[in-house]
Short mmCIF file of C-alpha atoms in Angstrom, two decimals:
data_model
loop_
_atom_site.label_atom_id
_atom_site.label_comp_id
_atom_site.label_asym_id
_atom_site.label_seq_id
_atom_site.Cartn_x
_atom_site.Cartn_y
_atom_site.Cartn_z
CA MET A 1 0.00 0.00 0.00
CA LEU A 2 1.40 3.42 -0.94
CA ARG A 3 2.11 5.78 1.91
CA THR A 4 0.47 9.21 1.54
CA PRO A 5 2.16 11.89 3.66
CA GLY A 6 1.00 14.65 1.33
CA ILE A 7 -0.64 15.51 -1.98
CA SER A 8 0.66 18.15 -4.37
CA ALA A 9 -1.44 21.31 -4.32
CA THR A 10 -1.64 21.43 -8.12
CA ALA A 11 -4.79 20.32 -9.87
CA GLU A 12 -2.89 17.89 -12.07
CA VAL A 13 -1.89 15.70 -9.13
CA GLN A 14 -4.87 16.13 -6.86
CA SER A 15 -7.00 13.07 -6.34
CA ASN A 16 -9.53 11.70 -3.90
CA GLN A 17 -7.64 10.96 -0.69
CA GLN A 18 -9.67 7.78 -0.36
CA GLN A 19 -8.01 6.50 -3.55
CA ARG A 20 -4.40 5.53 -4.13
CA SER A 21 -2.46 8.78 -4.36
CA PRO A 22 1.23 9.57 -4.83
CA PRO A 23 3.10 10.56 -1.68
CA VAL A 24 4.53 13.89 -2.80
CA LYS A 25 5.71 17.06 -1.14
CA ASN A 26 3.10 19.68 -0.36
CA SER A 27 4.08 22.22 -2.97
CA SER A 28 2.58 25.13 -4.86
CA GLN A 29 4.99 24.87 -7.77
CA GLY A 30 2.99 22.44 -9.91
CA PHE A 31 4.08 19.68 -12.18
CA SER A 32 7.68 19.63 -13.23
CA HIS A 33 8.14 19.85 -16.95
CA GLY A 34 11.39 17.92 -16.80
CA GLU A 35 13.24 20.76 -15.11
CA GLY A 36 10.90 21.68 -12.27
CA ILE A 37 9.26 24.17 -14.57
CA LEU A 38 9.77 24.11 -18.29
CA LEU A 39 13.33 25.25 -18.84
CA LEU A 40 14.41 28.09 -21.06
CA GLN A 41 17.35 25.90 -21.97
CA ARG A 42 18.59 25.73 -25.50
CA SER A 43 17.95 22.69 -27.57
CA SER A 44 19.89 20.35 -29.77
CA LEU A 45 22.60 19.16 -32.00
CA HIS A 46 22.13 16.53 -34.68
CA PRO A 47 24.67 15.49 -37.31
CA LEU A 48 22.09 16.05 -40.06
CA GLY A 49 20.96 19.52 -39.11
CA GLU A 50 21.58 22.77 -37.31
CA VAL A 51 21.67 23.14 -33.56
CA VAL A 52 18.37 24.69 -32.52
CA SER A 53 16.24 25.74 -29.56
CA HIS A 54 12.53 26.19 -28.95
CA LYS A 55 11.57 29.86 -28.38
CA GLN A 56 8.15 28.98 -26.93
CA ASP A 57 9.82 27.50 -23.83
CA VAL A 58 9.97 31.03 -22.43
CA CYS A 59 6.20 31.48 -22.67
CA VAL A 60 5.50 28.17 -20.97
CA ALA A 61 7.98 28.85 -18.16
CA LEU A 62 6.34 32.19 -17.50
CA ALA A 63 2.92 30.57 -17.39
CA CYS A 64 4.16 28.07 -14.82
CA LEU A 65 5.66 30.78 -12.63
CA ARG A 66 2.44 32.79 -12.74
CA LYS A 67 0.63 29.90 -11.06
CA ARG A 68 2.41 30.50 -7.76
CA PRO A 69 -0.11 31.73 -5.15
CA CYS A 70 0.18 34.36 -2.43
CA ILE A 71 2.44 36.70 -4.41
CA ASN A 72 1.32 40.20 -5.39
CA SER A 73 1.49 41.16 -9.05
CA HIS A 74 4.59 43.34 -8.64
CA GLN A 75 6.54 40.64 -6.83
CA LYS A 76 5.36 38.06 -9.34
CA LYS A 77 6.67 40.20 -12.21
CA ILE A 78 10.05 40.56 -10.48
CA ASN A 79 10.23 36.80 -9.89
CA ILE A 80 9.37 36.03 -13.50
CA GLU A 81 11.94 38.43 -14.89
CA ALA A 82 14.63 37.07 -12.57
CA GLU A 83 13.80 33.49 -13.50
CA VAL A 84 13.87 34.27 -17.23
CA GLN A 85 17.30 35.86 -16.93
CA ARG A 86 18.65 33.03 -14.76
CA ARG A 87 17.55 30.38 -17.22
CA LYS A 88 18.88 32.26 -20.24
CA GLN A 89 22.32 32.14 -18.63
CA LEU A 90 22.30 28.37 -18.02
CA PRO A 91 23.74 27.22 -21.38
CA GLN A 92 26.73 29.56 -21.27
CA GLN A 93 27.37 28.74 -17.60
CA SER A 94 27.42 25.05 -18.47
CA VAL A 95 29.91 25.63 -21.30
CA GLU A 96 32.18 27.55 -18.93
CA ARG A 97 32.05 24.84 -16.25
CA ARG A 98 32.74 22.13 -18.80
CA ALA A 99 35.85 23.97 -20.02
CA ILE A 100 37.23 24.33 -16.47
CA ILE A 101 36.51 20.69 -15.61
CA SER A 102 38.12 19.44 -18.82
CA LYS A 103 41.27 21.42 -18.09
CA CYS A 104 41.62 20.99 -14.33
CA TYR A 105 39.82 17.86 -13.11
CA LYS A 106 41.79 14.61 -12.79
CA PRO A 107 39.47 11.55 -13.01
CA LYS A 108 39.92 8.86 -10.40
CA HIS A 109 38.63 6.14 -12.75
CA PRO A 110 39.31 7.32 -16.33
CA GLU A 111 38.23 3.93 -17.65
CA VAL A 112 34.56 4.57 -16.81
CA TYR A 113 34.41 7.39 -19.37
CA THR A 114 34.41 4.94 -22.29
CA LEU A 115 31.69 2.28 -22.53
CA GLN A 116 33.01 -1.29 -22.63
CA ASP A 117 31.16 -4.59 -22.92
CA SER A 118 32.61 -5.60 -19.57
CA PHE A 119 30.60 -2.78 -17.93
CA LEU A 120 27.32 -4.23 -19.18
CA ALA A 121 25.43 -7.03 -17.43
CA PRO A 122 25.58 -10.37 -19.29
CA GLU A 123 21.76 -10.31 -19.44
CA PHE A 124 21.87 -6.92 -21.17
CA LEU A 125 24.21 -8.28 -23.82
CA GLU A 126 21.86 -11.20 -24.35
CA ILE A 127 18.88 -8.84 -24.77
CA GLU A 128 20.91 -6.73 -27.19
CA ARG A 129 21.77 -9.80 -29.27
CA PHE A 130 18.10 -10.76 -29.45
CA CYS A 131 16.96 -7.27 -30.46
CA THR A 132 19.52 -7.06 -33.27
CA SER A 133 18.76 -10.54 -34.61
CA PRO A 134 16.52 -11.23 -37.63
CA GLY A 135 12.90 -11.66 -36.63
CA ALA A 136 13.19 -9.89 -33.26
CA ASP A 137 9.74 -8.78 -32.10
CA LEU A 138 8.05 -7.15 -29.13
CA GLN A 139 6.69 -10.35 -27.60
CA GLY A 140 10.10 -11.97 -27.73
CA LEU A 141 11.72 -8.95 -26.09
CA LEU A 142 9.12 -8.85 -23.31
CA SER A 143 10.13 -12.36 -22.29
CA TYR A 144 13.51 -10.91 -21.22
CA LEU A 145 12.09 -7.96 -19.28
CA GLU A 146 10.23 -7.41 -16.04
CA SER A 147 7.01 -5.51 -16.82
CA PHE A 148 5.02 -3.38 -14.40
CA SER A 149 1.25 -3.06 -14.70
CA ASP A 150 -0.01 -1.84 -18.08
CA LYS A 151 2.00 1.37 -17.95
CA ARG A 152 4.75 0.15 -20.30
CA ILE A 153 7.41 0.37 -17.60
CA TYR A 154 10.13 -2.27 -17.92
CA ARG A 155 13.10 -3.32 -15.79
CA LEU A 156 16.24 -4.93 -17.18
CA PRO A 157 19.82 -5.55 -16.05
CA VAL A 158 22.10 -2.82 -17.41
CA PHE A 159 25.42 -2.61 -15.55
CA THR A 160 27.61 -4.95 -13.54
CA GLU A 161 28.03 -4.32 -9.83
CA GLN A 162 31.73 -3.59 -10.39
CA PHE A 163 30.99 -0.85 -12.91
CA CYS A 164 28.34 0.71 -10.66
CA GLN A 165 30.86 0.89 -7.84
CA ALA A 166 33.56 2.41 -10.07
CA LEU A 167 31.18 4.97 -11.59
CA LEU A 168 29.83 5.91 -8.18
CA ASP A 169 33.37 6.29 -6.84
CA GLU A 170 34.17 8.60 -9.76
CA LEU A 171 31.04 10.69 -9.16
CA GLU A 172 31.82 11.04 -5.47
CA ASN A 173 35.40 11.97 -6.25
CA PHE A 174 34.12 14.76 -8.48
CA GLU A 175 31.59 15.85 -5.84
CA HIS A 176 34.40 16.19 -3.28
CA SER A 177 36.61 18.15 -5.66
CA ASP A 178 36.75 21.94 -5.89
CA MET A 179 35.49 21.91 -9.47
CA PRO A 180 32.44 24.05 -10.41
CA LYS A 181 29.24 22.01 -10.45
CA GLY A 182 25.96 22.44 -12.25
CA ARG A 183 23.03 20.56 -10.75
CA PRO A 184 20.68 18.38 -12.82
CA ASN A 185 17.55 20.56 -12.57
CA THR A 186 15.42 22.66 -10.25
CA MET A 187 14.04 19.55 -8.52
CA ASN A 188 17.40 17.90 -7.77
CA ASN A 189 19.83 19.98 -5.72
CA TYR A 190 22.45 17.22 -5.52
CA GLY A 191 23.94 15.25 -8.37
CA VAL A 192 26.11 15.67 -11.44
CA LEU A 193 25.49 16.82 -15.02
CA LEU A 194 27.40 14.13 -16.89
CA SER A 195 27.93 16.21 -20.04
CA GLU A 196 29.96 18.68 -17.97
CA LEU A 197 32.07 15.82 -16.66
CA GLY A 198 32.85 14.73 -20.23
CA MET A 199 30.91 11.46 -20.25
CA ASP A 200 28.59 12.14 -23.18
CA GLU A 201 30.61 11.21 -26.24
CA ARG A 202 32.28 7.93 -25.25
CA LEU A 203 30.00 6.58 -22.50
CA LEU A 204 26.44 7.82 -22.81
CA THR A 205 26.03 8.21 -26.57
CA PRO A 206 27.16 4.59 -27.17
CA LEU A 207 24.82 3.44 -24.39
CA ARG A 208 21.87 5.25 -25.99
CA GLU A 209 22.72 3.73 -29.36
CA ARG A 210 22.86 0.24 -27.86
CA LEU A 211 19.48 0.77 -26.21
CA ARG A 212 17.87 1.87 -29.47
CA PRO A 213 17.06 -1.66 -30.75
CA LEU A 214 15.13 -2.18 -27.49
CA THR A 215 13.32 1.15 -27.54
CA ALA A 216 12.46 0.66 -31.22
CA LEU A 217 10.37 -2.37 -30.22
CA LEU A 218 9.04 -0.98 -26.93
CA TYR A 219 8.16 2.59 -27.94
CA PRO A 220 7.82 2.86 -31.73
CA GLU A 221 5.27 5.69 -31.61
CA LEU A 222 7.71 7.79 -29.52
CA GLY A 223 10.54 7.52 -32.03
CA GLY A 224 12.20 4.66 -30.18
CA ALA A 225 14.00 3.66 -33.38
CA CYS A 226 15.48 7.14 -33.90
CA LEU A 227 16.53 8.42 -30.47
CA ASP A 228 19.28 10.79 -31.54
CA SER A 229 20.18 12.86 -28.47
CA HIS A 230 19.97 12.78 -24.71
CA ARG A 231 20.45 14.64 -21.44
CA ALA A 232 22.11 12.53 -18.75
CA PHE A 233 22.77 13.19 -15.10
CA ALA A 234 23.27 11.42 -11.78
CA VAL A 235 20.99 12.22 -8.86
CA LYS A 236 21.75 11.80 -5.17
CA TYR A 237 19.33 11.39 -2.26
CA ALA A 238 20.47 11.45 1.37
CA LEU A 239 19.29 12.52 4.82
CA HIS A 240 19.51 16.30 5.28
CA GLN A 241 19.78 16.68 1.49
CA ASP A 242 17.24 15.75 -1.18
CA LEU A 243 15.01 13.07 0.34
CA ASP A 244 12.37 12.58 -2.35
CA LEU A 245 11.09 13.86 -5.68
CA SER A 246 7.63 15.27 -6.35
CA SER A 247 5.38 14.15 -9.20
CA HIS A 248 6.61 15.25 -12.61
CA TYR A 249 7.22 14.08 -16.14
CA ASP A 250 10.45 14.24 -18.10
CA ASN A 251 11.55 16.31 -21.08
CA ALA A 252 12.22 13.08 -22.97
CA GLU A 253 10.58 10.59 -25.29
CA VAL A 254 12.04 7.65 -23.33
CA THR A 255 13.80 7.67 -19.94
CA LEU A 256 16.34 5.22 -18.54
CA ASN A 257 16.73 5.22 -14.73
CA VAL A 258 19.52 2.97 -13.37
CA SER A 259 20.11 2.34 -9.66
CA LEU A 260 23.82 2.78 -8.86
CA GLY A 261 23.61 2.23 -5.07
CA LYS A 262 24.59 2.89 -2.26
CA GLU A 263 23.03 1.47 0.91
CA PHE A 264 19.62 2.97 1.73
CA THR A 265 16.12 2.12 2.88
CA GLU A 266 12.78 3.19 1.38
CA GLY A 267 12.91 5.73 -1.47
CA ASN A 268 10.94 3.67 -4.00
CA LEU A 269 9.78 5.17 -7.28
CA TYR A 270 6.08 5.58 -8.01
CA PHE A 271 4.36 5.89 -11.39
CA GLY A 272 1.00 7.35 -12.30
CA GLU A 273 -0.72 7.91 -15.62
CA PHE A 274 0.74 9.01 -18.94
CA ASN A 275 0.46 12.79 -19.16
CA GLU A 276 -1.71 12.61 -22.30
CA ASP A 277 -4.20 10.18 -20.72
CA PRO A 278 -6.48 12.18 -18.39
CA CYS A 279 -7.80 10.10 -15.53
CA PRO A 280 -10.20 11.38 -12.81
CA VAL A 281 -8.72 8.95 -10.27
CA PRO A 282 -5.05 8.26 -11.12
CA ARG A 283 -3.68 4.79 -10.43
CA TYR A 284 -0.18 4.58 -8.95
CA ILE A 285 2.25 1.71 -8.74
CA GLU A 286 5.38 1.54 -6.60
CA VAL A 287 8.67 0.12 -7.92
CA GLU A 288 11.75 -0.76 -5.89
CA HIS A 289 15.31 0.09 -6.88
CA VAL A 290 17.56 -2.84 -7.80
CA TRP A 291 21.29 -2.24 -7.96
CA GLY A 292 22.61 -2.21 -11.54
CA ARG A 293 19.15 -2.60 -13.07
CA GLY A 294 17.44 0.07 -15.08
CA LEU A 295 13.84 1.11 -15.62
CA LEU A 296 12.74 2.12 -19.10
CA HIS A 297 9.60 4.26 -19.24
CA ARG A 298 7.95 6.88 -21.40
CA GLY A 299 9.18 10.36 -20.60
CA GLY A 300 5.59 11.53 -20.30
CA GLN A 301 4.78 9.01 -17.57
CA ILE A 302 3.92 10.85 -14.35
CA HIS A 303 6.34 9.66 -11.66
CA GLY A 304 8.24 10.62 -8.53
CA ALA A 305 10.29 9.19 -5.68
CA LEU A 306 9.29 8.47 -2.09
CA PRO A 307 11.52 9.74 0.74
CA ILE A 308 14.48 7.63 1.73
CA ALA A 309 14.48 6.66 5.43
CA SER A 310 18.23 6.13 5.83
CA GLY A 311 21.46 5.93 3.88
CA GLU A 312 22.28 7.39 0.49
CA ARG A 313 20.89 6.63 -2.97
CA TRP A 314 22.41 7.42 -6.39
CA ASN A 315 20.73 6.91 -9.77
CA LEU A 316 21.82 7.46 -13.35
CA ILE A 317 19.11 9.19 -15.41
CA VAL A 318 19.21 9.37 -19.20
CA TRP A 319 16.53 11.40 -20.95
CA MET A 320 16.54 10.04 -24.52
CA ARG A 321 15.05 12.21 -27.24
CA ALA A 322 13.90 11.75 -30.84
CA SER A 323 14.04 14.88 -32.97
CA ALA A 324 11.72 13.20 -35.49
CA VAL A 325 9.00 13.34 -32.83
CA ARG A 326 9.65 16.57 -30.96
CA ASN A 327 10.37 18.61 -34.08
CA ARG A 328 6.67 18.23 -34.88
CA LEU A 329 5.36 18.97 -31.39
CA CYS A 330 7.20 20.07 -28.26
CA PRO A 331 6.49 17.41 -25.59
CA MET A 332 6.41 20.03 -22.85
CA CYS A 333 4.20 22.83 -24.19
CA ARG A 334 2.42 20.72 -26.88
CA ARG A 335 3.06 23.36 -29.55
CA LYS A 336 4.92 23.44 -32.84
CA PRO A 337 8.51 24.39 -31.98
CA GLU A 338 9.97 27.70 -33.14
CA LEU A 339 13.69 27.10 -33.46
CA VAL A 340 16.73 29.27 -32.80
CA PRO A 341 20.45 28.33 -32.91
CA ALA A 342 22.02 26.74 -29.82
CA GLU A 343 24.95 24.58 -28.71
CA GLY A 344 25.18 20.91 -27.73
CA PHE A 345 22.37 18.36 -27.51
CA GLY A 346 20.23 20.83 -25.56
CA ASP A 347 16.56 19.81 -25.68
CA GLY A 348 16.77 17.51 -28.67
CA PHE A 349 15.27 19.63 -31.46
CA THR A 350 16.94 19.75 -34.88
CA GLU A 351 16.43 21.58 -38.11
CA PRO A 352 16.94 19.13 -40.99
CA PRO A 353 18.59 20.28 -44.22
CA GLN A 354 16.24 22.18 -46.51
CA GLY A 355 13.98 19.89 -48.49
CA GLU A 356 14.63 16.85 -46.29
CA GLU A 357 11.61 15.39 -44.50
CA GLN A 358 11.54 13.92 -41.00
CA PRO A 359 11.23 10.11 -40.82
CA GLU A 360 7.82 8.74 -39.96
CA THR A 361 7.10 7.22 -36.56
CA VAL A 362 4.94 4.16 -36.02
CA SER A 363 1.57 4.02 -34.23
CA VAL A 364 1.58 1.59 -31.32
CA CYS A 365 -1.91 0.59 -32.40
CA ALA A 366 -0.41 -0.97 -35.50
CA LEU A 367 1.52 -3.50 -33.43
CA GLY A 368 -1.58 -5.66 -32.89
#
């Protein structure tokens, strides 16, 4: 039975307290759009097109900030303007931190920066072989995975225990260093942006590419076959730091969440409805963390994390994005993106060369 210490004050997560409800912080901020509120961050790089951003993010972020109660109009305007300026500075601040870290930080475990087969669980390699074999299909893949409810949430072995320990040791070494640190988002105050640490190109991009045969079968309508960018970070939960995570959905088509350790009690994840499926009485399921195993779920799946009771918990989060999907409709504001130049993967939008059309995605209804 789910524990219910509090219900979010926002309409989107309110439900009858007699029904199963997510245990979330009492908060007036509302649903997180991936970054607490929809970020003004810049958006993406793709080898086939220009690096671009979505101008409408600003409008949606302002709308979210205006929902905060108990603030007079003057103070609200000041808060909005300050938040807009803060978020506009994030991309350049990240570039500056990345340059300092690249020049000055000495990795404790340089080997973890490049993905190797020995890092991956034998079961993952077996699943990968199946998904890349002739005749691989969804039903065959599901026989390898642990499925939860009807919410299309799946658990699979990803990393070996030895790699989890080495990666965690590297992350803690960086945390204890005097290097500048950008935090994952407005909901997580502790953790590491892995792009700033230099793990994107040789570790996380190959991992995303090796997951693509799985996501192509599991999430075809979300562009699972053409996930072409990501945002990856590690999150940390501990007593007297971040204890839990309120209900939100991710700025991603598909999310991978891998438990890295350490020792802790409680802190399970919970999942509600898909954000495009309105439900008067949301149904929630609770999922435990298993060391080295990852959960794959749709980015739009409402979810959160219960408070830990003791110890310390670290997770690797990879938001995987498909420009073929989000170029048509921003998953956060549900509008046609208006694009401007940007640096890095950003939010996963691209502008294909003139005259080139985006690849088609597949309806899940066609799977039978």
